[in-house]
Coordinates of C-alpha atoms and ligand atoms in Angstrom, one line a residue:
X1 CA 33.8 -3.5 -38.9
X2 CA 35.2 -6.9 -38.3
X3 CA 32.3 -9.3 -38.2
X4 CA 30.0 -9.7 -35.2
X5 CA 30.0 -10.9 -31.6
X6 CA 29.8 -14.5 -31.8
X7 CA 31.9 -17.7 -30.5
X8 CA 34.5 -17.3 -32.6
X9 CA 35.1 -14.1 -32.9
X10 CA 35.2 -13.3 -29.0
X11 CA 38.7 -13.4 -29.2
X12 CA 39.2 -10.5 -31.5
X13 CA 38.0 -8.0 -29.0
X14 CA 40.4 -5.3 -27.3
X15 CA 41.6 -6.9 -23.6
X16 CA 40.1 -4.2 -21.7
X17 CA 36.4 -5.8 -22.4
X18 CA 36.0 -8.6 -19.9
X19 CA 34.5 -11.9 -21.4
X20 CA 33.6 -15.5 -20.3
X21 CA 36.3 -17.2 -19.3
X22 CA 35.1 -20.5 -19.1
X23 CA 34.5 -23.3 -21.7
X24 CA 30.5 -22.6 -23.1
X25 CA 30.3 -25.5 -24.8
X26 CA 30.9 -27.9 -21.8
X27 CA 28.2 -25.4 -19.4
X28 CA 24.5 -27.8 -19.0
X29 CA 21.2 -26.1 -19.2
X30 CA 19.8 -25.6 -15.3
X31 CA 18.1 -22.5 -15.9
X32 CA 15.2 -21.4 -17.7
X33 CA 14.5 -18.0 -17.7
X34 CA 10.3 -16.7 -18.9
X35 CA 11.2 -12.9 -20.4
X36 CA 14.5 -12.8 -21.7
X37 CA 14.7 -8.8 -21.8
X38 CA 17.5 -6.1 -20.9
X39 CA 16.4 -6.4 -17.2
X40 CA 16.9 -10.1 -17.0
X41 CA 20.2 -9.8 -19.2
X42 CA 21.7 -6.6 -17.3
X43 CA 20.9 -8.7 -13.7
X44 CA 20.1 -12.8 -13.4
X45 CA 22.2 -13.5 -16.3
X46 CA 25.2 -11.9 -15.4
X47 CA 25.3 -13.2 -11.6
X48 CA 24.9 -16.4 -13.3
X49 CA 28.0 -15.7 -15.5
X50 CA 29.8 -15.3 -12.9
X51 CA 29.0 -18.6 -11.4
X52 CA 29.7 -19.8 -14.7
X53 CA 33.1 -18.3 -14.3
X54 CA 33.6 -20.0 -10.9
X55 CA 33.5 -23.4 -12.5
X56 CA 30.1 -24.1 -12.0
X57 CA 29.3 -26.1 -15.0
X58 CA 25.8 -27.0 -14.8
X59 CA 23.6 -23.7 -14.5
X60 CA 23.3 -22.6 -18.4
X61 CA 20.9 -20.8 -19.4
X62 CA 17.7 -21.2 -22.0
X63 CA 15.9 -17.9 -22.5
X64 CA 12.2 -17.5 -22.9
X65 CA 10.5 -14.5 -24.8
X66 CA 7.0 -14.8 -24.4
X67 CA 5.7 -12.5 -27.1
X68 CA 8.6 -11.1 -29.5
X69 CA 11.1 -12.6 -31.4
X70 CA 13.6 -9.9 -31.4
X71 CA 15.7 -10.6 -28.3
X72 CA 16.1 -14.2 -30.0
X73 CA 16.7 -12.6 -33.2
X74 CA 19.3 -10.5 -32.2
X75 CA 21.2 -12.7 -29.9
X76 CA 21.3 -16.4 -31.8
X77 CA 23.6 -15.1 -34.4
X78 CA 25.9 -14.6 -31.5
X79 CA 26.2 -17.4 -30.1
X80 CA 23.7 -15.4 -27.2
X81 CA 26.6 -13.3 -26.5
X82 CA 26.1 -9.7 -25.6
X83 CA 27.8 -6.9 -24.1
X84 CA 26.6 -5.1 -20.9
X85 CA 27.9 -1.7 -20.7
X86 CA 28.1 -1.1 -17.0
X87 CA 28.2 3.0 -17.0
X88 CA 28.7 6.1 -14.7
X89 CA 30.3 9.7 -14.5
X90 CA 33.8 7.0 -14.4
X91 CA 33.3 5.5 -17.2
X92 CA 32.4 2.2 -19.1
X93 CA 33.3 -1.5 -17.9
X94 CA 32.4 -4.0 -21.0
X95 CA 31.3 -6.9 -20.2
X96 CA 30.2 -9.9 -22.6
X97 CA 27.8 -12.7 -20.6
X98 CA 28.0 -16.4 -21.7
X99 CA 25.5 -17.5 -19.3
X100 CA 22.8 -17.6 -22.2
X101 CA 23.1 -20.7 -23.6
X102 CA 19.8 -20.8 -25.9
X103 CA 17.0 -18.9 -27.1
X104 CA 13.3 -20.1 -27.8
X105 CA 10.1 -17.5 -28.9
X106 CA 7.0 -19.2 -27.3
X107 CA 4.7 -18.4 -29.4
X108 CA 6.4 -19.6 -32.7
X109 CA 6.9 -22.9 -31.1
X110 CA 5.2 -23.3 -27.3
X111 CA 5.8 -27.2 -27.5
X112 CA 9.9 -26.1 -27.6
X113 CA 9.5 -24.0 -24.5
X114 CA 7.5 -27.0 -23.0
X115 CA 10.4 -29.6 -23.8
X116 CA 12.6 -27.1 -22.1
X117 CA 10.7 -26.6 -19.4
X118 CA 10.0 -30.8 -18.7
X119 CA 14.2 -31.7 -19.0
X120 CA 14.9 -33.1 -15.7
X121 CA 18.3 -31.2 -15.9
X122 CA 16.5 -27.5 -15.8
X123 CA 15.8 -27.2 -12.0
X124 CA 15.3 -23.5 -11.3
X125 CA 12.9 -21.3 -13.6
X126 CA 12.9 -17.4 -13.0
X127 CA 10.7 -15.0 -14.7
X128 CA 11.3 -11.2 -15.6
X129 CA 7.4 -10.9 -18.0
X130 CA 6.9 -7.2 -16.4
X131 CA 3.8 -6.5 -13.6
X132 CA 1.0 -6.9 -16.1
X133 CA 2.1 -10.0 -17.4
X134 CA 0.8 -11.5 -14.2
X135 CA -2.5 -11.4 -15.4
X136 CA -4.5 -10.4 -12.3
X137 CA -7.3 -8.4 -11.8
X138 CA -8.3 -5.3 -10.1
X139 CA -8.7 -7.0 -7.2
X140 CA -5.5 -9.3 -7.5
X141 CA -7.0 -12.3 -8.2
X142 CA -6.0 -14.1 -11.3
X143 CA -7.9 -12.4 -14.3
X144 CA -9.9 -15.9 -15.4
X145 CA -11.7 -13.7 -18.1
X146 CA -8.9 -12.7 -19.7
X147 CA -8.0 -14.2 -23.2
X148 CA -4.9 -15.6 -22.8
X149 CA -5.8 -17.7 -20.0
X150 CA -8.6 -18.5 -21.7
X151 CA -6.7 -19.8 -24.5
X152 CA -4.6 -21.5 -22.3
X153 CA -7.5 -23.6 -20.5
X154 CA -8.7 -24.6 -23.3
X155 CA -5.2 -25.5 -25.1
X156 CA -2.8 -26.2 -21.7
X157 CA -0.4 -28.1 -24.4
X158 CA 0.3 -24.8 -26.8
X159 CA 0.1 -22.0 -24.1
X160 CA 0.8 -18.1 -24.4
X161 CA 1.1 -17.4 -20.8
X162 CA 3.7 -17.8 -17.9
X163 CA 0.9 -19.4 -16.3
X164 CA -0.2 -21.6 -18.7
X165 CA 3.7 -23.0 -19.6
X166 CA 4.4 -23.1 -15.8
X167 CA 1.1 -25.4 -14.8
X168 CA 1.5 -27.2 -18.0
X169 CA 5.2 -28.0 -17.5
X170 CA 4.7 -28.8 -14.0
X171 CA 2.2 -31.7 -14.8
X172 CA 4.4 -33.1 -16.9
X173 CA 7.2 -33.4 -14.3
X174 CA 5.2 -34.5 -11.9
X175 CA 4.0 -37.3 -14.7
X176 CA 7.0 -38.5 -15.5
X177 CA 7.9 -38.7 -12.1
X178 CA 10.6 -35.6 -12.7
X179 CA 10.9 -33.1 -9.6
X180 CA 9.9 -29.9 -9.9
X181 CA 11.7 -27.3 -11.1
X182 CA 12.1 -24.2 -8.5
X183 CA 10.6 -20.8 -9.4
X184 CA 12.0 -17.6 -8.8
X185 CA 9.8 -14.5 -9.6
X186 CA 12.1 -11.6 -10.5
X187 CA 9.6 -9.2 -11.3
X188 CA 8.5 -5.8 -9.1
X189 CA 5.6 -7.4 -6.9
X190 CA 5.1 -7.4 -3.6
X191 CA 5.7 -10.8 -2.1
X192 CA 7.0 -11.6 -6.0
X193 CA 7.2 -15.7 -5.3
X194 CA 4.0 -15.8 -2.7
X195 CA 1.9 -13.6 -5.3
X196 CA 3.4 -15.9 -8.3
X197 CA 2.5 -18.9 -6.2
X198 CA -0.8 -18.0 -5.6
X199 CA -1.9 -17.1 -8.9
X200 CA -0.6 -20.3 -10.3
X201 CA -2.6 -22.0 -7.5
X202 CA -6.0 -20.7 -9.0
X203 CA -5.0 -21.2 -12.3
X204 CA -4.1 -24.8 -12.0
X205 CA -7.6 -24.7 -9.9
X206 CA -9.3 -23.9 -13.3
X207 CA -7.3 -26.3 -14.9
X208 CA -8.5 -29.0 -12.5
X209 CA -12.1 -27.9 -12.7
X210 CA -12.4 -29.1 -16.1
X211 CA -9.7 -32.2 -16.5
X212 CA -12.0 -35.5 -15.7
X213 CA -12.1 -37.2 -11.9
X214 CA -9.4 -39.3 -12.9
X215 CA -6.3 -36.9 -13.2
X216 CA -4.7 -35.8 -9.6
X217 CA -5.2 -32.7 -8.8
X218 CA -2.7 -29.7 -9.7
X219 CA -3.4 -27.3 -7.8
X220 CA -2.5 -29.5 -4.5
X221 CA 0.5 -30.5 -6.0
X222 CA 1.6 -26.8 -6.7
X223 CA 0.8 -25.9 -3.4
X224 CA 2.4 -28.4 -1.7
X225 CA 5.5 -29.5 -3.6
X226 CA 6.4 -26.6 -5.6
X227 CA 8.9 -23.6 -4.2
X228 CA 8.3 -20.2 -4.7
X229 CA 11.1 -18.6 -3.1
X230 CA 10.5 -14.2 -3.2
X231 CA 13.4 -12.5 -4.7
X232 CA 14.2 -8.8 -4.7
X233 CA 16.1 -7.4 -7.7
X234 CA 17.2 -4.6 -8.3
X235 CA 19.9 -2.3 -11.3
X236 CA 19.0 0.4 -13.6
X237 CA 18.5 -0.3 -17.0
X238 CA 17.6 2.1 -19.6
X239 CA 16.6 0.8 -22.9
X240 CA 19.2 0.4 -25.4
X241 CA 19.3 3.3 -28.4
X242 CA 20.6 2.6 -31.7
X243 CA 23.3 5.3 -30.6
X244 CA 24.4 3.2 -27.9
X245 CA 24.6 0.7 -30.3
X246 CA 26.8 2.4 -32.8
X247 CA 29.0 3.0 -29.4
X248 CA 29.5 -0.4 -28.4
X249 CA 30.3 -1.4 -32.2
X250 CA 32.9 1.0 -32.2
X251 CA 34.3 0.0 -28.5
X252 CA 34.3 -3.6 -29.6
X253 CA 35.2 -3.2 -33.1
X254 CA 32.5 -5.8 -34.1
X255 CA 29.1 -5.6 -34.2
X256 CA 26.6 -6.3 -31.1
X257 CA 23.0 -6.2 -32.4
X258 CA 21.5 -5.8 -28.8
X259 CA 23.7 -4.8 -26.1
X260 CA 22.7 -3.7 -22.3
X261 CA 23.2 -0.5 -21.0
X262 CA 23.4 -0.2 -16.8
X263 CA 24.9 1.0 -13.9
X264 CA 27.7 -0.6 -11.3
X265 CA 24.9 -1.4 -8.7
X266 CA 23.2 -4.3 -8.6
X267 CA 21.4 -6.3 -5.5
X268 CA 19.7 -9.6 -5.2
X269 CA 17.9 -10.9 -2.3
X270 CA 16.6 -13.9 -2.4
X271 CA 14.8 -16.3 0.0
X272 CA 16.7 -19.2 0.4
X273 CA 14.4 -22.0 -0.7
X274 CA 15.3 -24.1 -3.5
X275 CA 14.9 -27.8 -3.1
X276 CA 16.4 -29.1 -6.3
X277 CA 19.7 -26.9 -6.0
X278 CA 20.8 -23.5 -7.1
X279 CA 23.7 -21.7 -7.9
X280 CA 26.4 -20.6 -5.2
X281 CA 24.6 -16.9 -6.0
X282 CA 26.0 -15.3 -2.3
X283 CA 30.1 -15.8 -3.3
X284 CA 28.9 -13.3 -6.1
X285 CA 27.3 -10.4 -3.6
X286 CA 23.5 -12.3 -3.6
X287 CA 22.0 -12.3 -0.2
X288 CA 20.3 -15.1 0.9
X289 CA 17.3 -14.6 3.1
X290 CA 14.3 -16.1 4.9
X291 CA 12.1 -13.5 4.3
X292 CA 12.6 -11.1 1.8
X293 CA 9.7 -8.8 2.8
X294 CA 11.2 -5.8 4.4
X295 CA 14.2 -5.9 1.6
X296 CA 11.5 -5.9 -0.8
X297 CA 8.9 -3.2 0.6
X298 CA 11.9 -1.0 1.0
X299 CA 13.0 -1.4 -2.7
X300 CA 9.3 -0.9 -4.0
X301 CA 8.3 2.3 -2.3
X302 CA 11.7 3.9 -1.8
X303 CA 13.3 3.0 -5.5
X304 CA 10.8 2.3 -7.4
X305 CA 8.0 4.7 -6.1
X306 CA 10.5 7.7 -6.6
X307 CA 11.0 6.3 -10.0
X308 CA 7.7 6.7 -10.7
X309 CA 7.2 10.2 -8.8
X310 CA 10.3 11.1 -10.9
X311 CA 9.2 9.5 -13.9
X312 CA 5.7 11.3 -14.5
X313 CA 6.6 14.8 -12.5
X314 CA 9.7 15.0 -15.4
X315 CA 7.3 14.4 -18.0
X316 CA 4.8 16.9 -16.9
X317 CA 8.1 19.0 -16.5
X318 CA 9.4 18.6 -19.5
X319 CA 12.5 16.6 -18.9
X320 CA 13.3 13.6 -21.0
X321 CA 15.5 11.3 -18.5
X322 CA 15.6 10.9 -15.2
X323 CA 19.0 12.5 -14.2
X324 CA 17.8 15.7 -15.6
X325 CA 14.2 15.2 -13.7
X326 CA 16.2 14.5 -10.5
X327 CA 18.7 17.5 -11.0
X328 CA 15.4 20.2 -10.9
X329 CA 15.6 21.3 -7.4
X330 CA 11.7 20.9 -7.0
X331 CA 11.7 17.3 -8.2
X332 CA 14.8 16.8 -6.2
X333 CA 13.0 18.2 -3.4
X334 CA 9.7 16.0 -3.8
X335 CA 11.8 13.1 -3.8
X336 CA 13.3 13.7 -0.4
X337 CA 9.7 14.4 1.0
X338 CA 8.0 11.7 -1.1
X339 CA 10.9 9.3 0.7
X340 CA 10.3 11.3 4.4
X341 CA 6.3 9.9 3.6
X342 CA 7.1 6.2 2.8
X343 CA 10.1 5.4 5.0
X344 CA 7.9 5.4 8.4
X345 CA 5.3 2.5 6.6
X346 CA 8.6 0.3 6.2
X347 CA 8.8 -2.6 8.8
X348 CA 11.1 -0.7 11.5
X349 CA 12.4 -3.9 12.7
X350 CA 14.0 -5.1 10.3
X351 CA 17.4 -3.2 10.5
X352 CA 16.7 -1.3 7.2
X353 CA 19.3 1.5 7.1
X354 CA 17.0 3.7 5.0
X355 CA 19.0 6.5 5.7
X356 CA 22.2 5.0 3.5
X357 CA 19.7 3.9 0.9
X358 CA 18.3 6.8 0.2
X359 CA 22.0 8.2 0.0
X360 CA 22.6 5.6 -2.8
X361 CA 19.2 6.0 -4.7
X362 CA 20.2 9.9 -4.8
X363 CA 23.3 8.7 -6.5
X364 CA 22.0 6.1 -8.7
X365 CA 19.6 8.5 -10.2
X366 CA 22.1 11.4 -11.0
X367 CA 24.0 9.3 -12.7
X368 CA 24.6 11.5 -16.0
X369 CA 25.9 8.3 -18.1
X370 CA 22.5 6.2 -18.2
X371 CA 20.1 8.9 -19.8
X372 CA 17.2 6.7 -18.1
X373 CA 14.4 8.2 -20.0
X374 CA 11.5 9.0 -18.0
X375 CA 8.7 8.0 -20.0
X376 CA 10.1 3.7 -20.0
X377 CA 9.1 4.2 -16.4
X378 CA 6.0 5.7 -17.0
X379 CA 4.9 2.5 -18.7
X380 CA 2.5 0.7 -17.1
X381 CA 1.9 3.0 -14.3
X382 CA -1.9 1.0 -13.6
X383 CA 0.3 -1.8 -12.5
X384 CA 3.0 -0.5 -11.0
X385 CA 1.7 2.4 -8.6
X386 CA -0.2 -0.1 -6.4
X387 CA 2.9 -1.3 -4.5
X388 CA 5.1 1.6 -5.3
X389 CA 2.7 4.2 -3.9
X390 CA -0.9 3.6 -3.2
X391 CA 0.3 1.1 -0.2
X392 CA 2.3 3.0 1.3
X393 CA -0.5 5.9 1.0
X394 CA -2.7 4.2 2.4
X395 CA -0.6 2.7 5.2
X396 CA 0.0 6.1 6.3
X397 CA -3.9 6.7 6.5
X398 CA -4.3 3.9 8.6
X399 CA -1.7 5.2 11.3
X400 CA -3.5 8.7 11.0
X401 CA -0.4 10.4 8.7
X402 CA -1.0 12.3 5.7
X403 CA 0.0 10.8 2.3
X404 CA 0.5 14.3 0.8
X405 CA 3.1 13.8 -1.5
X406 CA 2.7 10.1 -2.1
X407 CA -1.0 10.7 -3.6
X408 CA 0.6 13.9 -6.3
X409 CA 2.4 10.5 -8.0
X410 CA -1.0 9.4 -8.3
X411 CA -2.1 12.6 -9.5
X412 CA 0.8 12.9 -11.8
X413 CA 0.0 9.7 -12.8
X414 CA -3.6 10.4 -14.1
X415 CA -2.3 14.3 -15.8
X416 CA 0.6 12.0 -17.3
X417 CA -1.7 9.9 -18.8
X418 CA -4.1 12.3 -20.2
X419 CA -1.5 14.8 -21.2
X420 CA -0.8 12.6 -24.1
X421 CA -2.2 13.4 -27.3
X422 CA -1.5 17.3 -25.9
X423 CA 1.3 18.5 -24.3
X424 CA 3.2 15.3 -24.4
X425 CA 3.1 12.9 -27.5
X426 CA 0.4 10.7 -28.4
X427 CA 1.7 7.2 -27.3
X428 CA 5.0 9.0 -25.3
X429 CA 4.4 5.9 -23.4
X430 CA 1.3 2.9 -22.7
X431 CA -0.5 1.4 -20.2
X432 CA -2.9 -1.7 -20.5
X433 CA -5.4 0.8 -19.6
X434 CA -4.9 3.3 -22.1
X435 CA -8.2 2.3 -24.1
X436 CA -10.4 2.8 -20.6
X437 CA -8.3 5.7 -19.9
X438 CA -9.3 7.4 -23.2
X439 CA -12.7 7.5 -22.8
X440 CA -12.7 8.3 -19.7
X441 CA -10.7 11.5 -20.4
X442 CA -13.5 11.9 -23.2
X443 CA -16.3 12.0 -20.8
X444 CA -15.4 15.5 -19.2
X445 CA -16.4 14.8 -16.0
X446 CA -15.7 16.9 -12.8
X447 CA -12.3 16.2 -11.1
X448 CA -13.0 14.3 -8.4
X449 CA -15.9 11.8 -10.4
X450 CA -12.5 11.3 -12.9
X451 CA -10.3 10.2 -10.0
X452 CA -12.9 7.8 -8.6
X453 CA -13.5 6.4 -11.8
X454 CA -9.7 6.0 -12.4
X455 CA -9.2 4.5 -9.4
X456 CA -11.4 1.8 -10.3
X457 CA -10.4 1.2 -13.2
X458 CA -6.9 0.8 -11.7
X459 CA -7.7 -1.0 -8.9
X460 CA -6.2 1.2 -6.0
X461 CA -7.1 0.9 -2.9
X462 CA -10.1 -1.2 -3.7
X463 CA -12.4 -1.6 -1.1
X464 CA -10.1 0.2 1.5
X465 CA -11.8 2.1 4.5
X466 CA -9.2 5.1 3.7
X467 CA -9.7 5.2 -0.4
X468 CA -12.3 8.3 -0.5
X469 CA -10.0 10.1 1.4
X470 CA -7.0 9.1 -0.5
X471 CA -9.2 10.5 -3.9
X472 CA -9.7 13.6 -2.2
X473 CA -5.8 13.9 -1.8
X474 CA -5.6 13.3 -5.4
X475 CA -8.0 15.1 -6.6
X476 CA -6.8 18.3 -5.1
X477 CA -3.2 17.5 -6.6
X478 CA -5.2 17.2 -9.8
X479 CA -7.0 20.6 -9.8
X480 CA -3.7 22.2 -9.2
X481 CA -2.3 20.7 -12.2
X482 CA -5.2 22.0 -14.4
X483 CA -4.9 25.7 -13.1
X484 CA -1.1 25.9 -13.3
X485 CA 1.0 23.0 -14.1
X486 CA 3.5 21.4 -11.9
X487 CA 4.7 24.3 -10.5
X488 CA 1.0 25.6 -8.7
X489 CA 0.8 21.9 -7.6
X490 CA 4.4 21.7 -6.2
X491 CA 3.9 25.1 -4.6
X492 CA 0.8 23.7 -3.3
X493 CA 3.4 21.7 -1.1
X494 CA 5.2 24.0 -0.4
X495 CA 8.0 23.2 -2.8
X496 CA 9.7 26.2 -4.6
X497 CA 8.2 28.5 -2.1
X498 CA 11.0 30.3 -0.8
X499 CA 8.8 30.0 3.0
X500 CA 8.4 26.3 2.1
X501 CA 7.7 24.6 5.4
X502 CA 5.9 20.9 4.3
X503 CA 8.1 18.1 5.2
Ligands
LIG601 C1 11.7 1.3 -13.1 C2 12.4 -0.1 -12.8 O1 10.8 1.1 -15.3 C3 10.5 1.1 -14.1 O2 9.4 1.1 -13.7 O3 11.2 1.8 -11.9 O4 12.5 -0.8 -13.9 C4 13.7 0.1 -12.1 O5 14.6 0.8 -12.9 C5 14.2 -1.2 -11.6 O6 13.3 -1.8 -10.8 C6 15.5 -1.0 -10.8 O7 15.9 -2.1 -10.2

């Protein structure tokens, strides 16, 4: 091996892998970017490359890791260079991205991420922190009892959460008579910006409540000065294994301690508010919107709700990624229904061609060359089937339709969870709720008392006029699981029946 990825060694590697083009050195922080992860580094970073490319000078960018210092650990050594490996049944397109200009690790030094955040020359801030990161509570509102926040009320200038750097950052500006920085939720929420917005609103509420008569008010001033433009994002990207690692070491012929696996798609819609400036995003495929909504919706229950039908459906069927999953003709099957159930609770004025992007998603997820493995997408699932499934569930309650297939993810969800431990490995994959969840599996109780009781924990379709009948669903999904796997609960649907008629 000849060295490592860095600045000065960029020029050693073979022509066919395409690198920055422009001079780093002379690019000016604009950006900064809360949860510097694969996502963030396989999508933001490498439209704003591009830019970068262009000859736009001034839109570097300063990545954030809120918890772990890895990401930083691995790229700083580098220069923050690192190779995304765009893959499919093609090939491989290297890539190195320049547009990462500096990493910080909040919680080794919070009052460096602050200084970052307060430089009048950083004007747009976008965070990728994951669904739970968000910090709300069952009911959406902002979780005020949990710790972190706590910790951050009573300590706004060393904080550990989004919330907490955002509010405290934004003070400052506004102190120092700085404008505020534009933020740009990247993250898979409905209404991303809106939901951001409003959580940040009751946090700086909080804040307010105990800071003396004298100071301003925060909350006012986020509400009324600060954009939170909605975004939708979307490319597959599996987590990188050491194998993939060894690959790109070999490709490159130097080391890369953390490169980025995806695929050739990639979308960006983003609402088009951002007072301070932005980069020229749409010469690079980013559409810019007024209302992202419909895009959004459309991504979240089509995408992402398959993803998670896929995701713990494969588990409970024994297959490890989701091109495998997708390529068992019942699973490929449910998906087709599963969309057939969401598609009609999409806004229908819109112009959504759901047709050719459920074409595409079928692609995207038979794409052999990712090895997307099913149980990174089970993470979380307490967060993520709200606006991937339950809504869209529900939705079709209220307009008298039958969520059938939409409430087996739930289902699938909830035998997921508790097949782990048994049939699939202890900790296969997590879930904030996974210390609730245990005991609850531990009390025995009768189905349809363990689906309620999951559902509150989880928060679906809390206080909703249709959510006993929506347990019902899942609860019959959940009996057929017990008394003969996947296959009694797919057949249950009709699904590998050769008289199959649901649909
Ligand atoms: C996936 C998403 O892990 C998951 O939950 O559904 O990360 C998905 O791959 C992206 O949203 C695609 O844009």
């Amino acid at each position: 091996m000849n060295g490592r990825l860095s600045n000065a060694t960029l020029a050693k590697l073979p022509a066919e892998v395409l690198v920055p083009r422009y001079d780093r050195k002379s690019v000016a922080p604009g950006i900064v970017h809360l949860g510097v992860g694969a996502f963030h580094r396989a999508h933001q970073a490498a439209y704003v490359d591009a830019c970068l490319a262009d000859g736009e000078s001034d839109w570097g960018i300063t990545g954030v890791s809120l918890r772990s210092p890895d990401t930083r650990d691995a790229l700083k050594p580098q220069d923050g260079l690192y190779t995304l490996a765009i893959r499919d049944s093609a090939g491989e397109q290297l890539q190195v991205i320049g547009s990462i200009q500096s990493l910080l690790v909040a919680p080794e030094d919070p009052g460096a991420v602050l200084a970052a955040l307060t430089d009048p020359h950083i004007r747009i801030v976008t965070l990728t922190i994951t669904e739970k990161a968000y910090l709300r509570a069952a009911d959406g509102t902002l979780d005020s009892a949990h710790p972190d926040i706590v910790h951050d009320l009573a300590n706004p200038g060393s904080p550990k959460t989004a919330h907490g750097f955002l509010a405290e950052s934004l003070a400052r500006r506004r102190a120092a008579g700085t404008p505020s920085f534009t933020v740009l939720c990247c993250d898979n929420l409905p209404a991303n910006g809106a939901t951001l917005h409003r959580l940040l609103i009751e946090f700086a509420k909080l804040r307010d409540a105990q800071t003396g008569s004298g100071e301003q008010p925060l909350a006012g001033h986020i509400a009324d000065e600060v954009a939170f433009p909605s975004s939708m994002v979307d490319r597959i990207v599996p987590a990188t294994t050491d194998a993939d690692r060894a690959r790109i070491a070999d490709e490159l012929g130097l080391e890369d301690a953390w490169p980025v696996m995806t695929e050739p798609f990639r979308q960006w819609v983003i609402e088009d508010r951002f007072p301070t400036g932005r980069p020229a995003w749409e010469k690079f495929g980013v559409t810019m919107v007024e209302d992202v909504g419909p895009f959004e919706d459309m991504k979240l229950r089509l995408l992402n709700g398959a993803h998670s039908g896929i995701a713990y459906l494969g588990l409970l069927s024994g297959h490890a990624t989701v091109d495998r999953a997708f390529a068992d003709p019942s699973i490929r099957q449910f998906v087709d229904w599963l969309w057939a159930e969401a598609i009609p609770t999409l806004p229908q004025d819109a112009g959504l061609d759901t047709s050719a992007y459920t074409a595409e998603l079928a692609a995207r997820f038979a794409n052999t060359a990712l090895a997307h493995r099913t149980a990174q997408i089970a993470n979380d699932g307490s967060q993520k089937l709200p606006q991937r499934i339950v809504a869209s569930a529900l939705a079709r309650m209220e307009a008298g339709l039958l969520p059938e297939h939409l409430s087996l993810v739930v289902a699938a969800w909830i035998a997921a969870c508790a097949a782990r431990g048994g049939t699939l490995p202890e900790g296969h994959f997590t879930d904030p709720l996974d210390a609730a969840l245990s005991d609850l599996f531990g009390r025995n109780l009768p189905t349809a008392e363990m689906t309620a009781a999951a559902f509150d924990l989880a928060g679906f379709a809390k206080g909703h006029a249709e959510r006993r009948k929506l347990i019902k669903f899942v609860a019959t999904h959940l009996v057929h699981f017990k008394q003969g796997g996947p296959k009694l609960a797919f057949a249950a649907l009709g699904i590998g029946n050769e008289s199959g008629t649901a649909g």
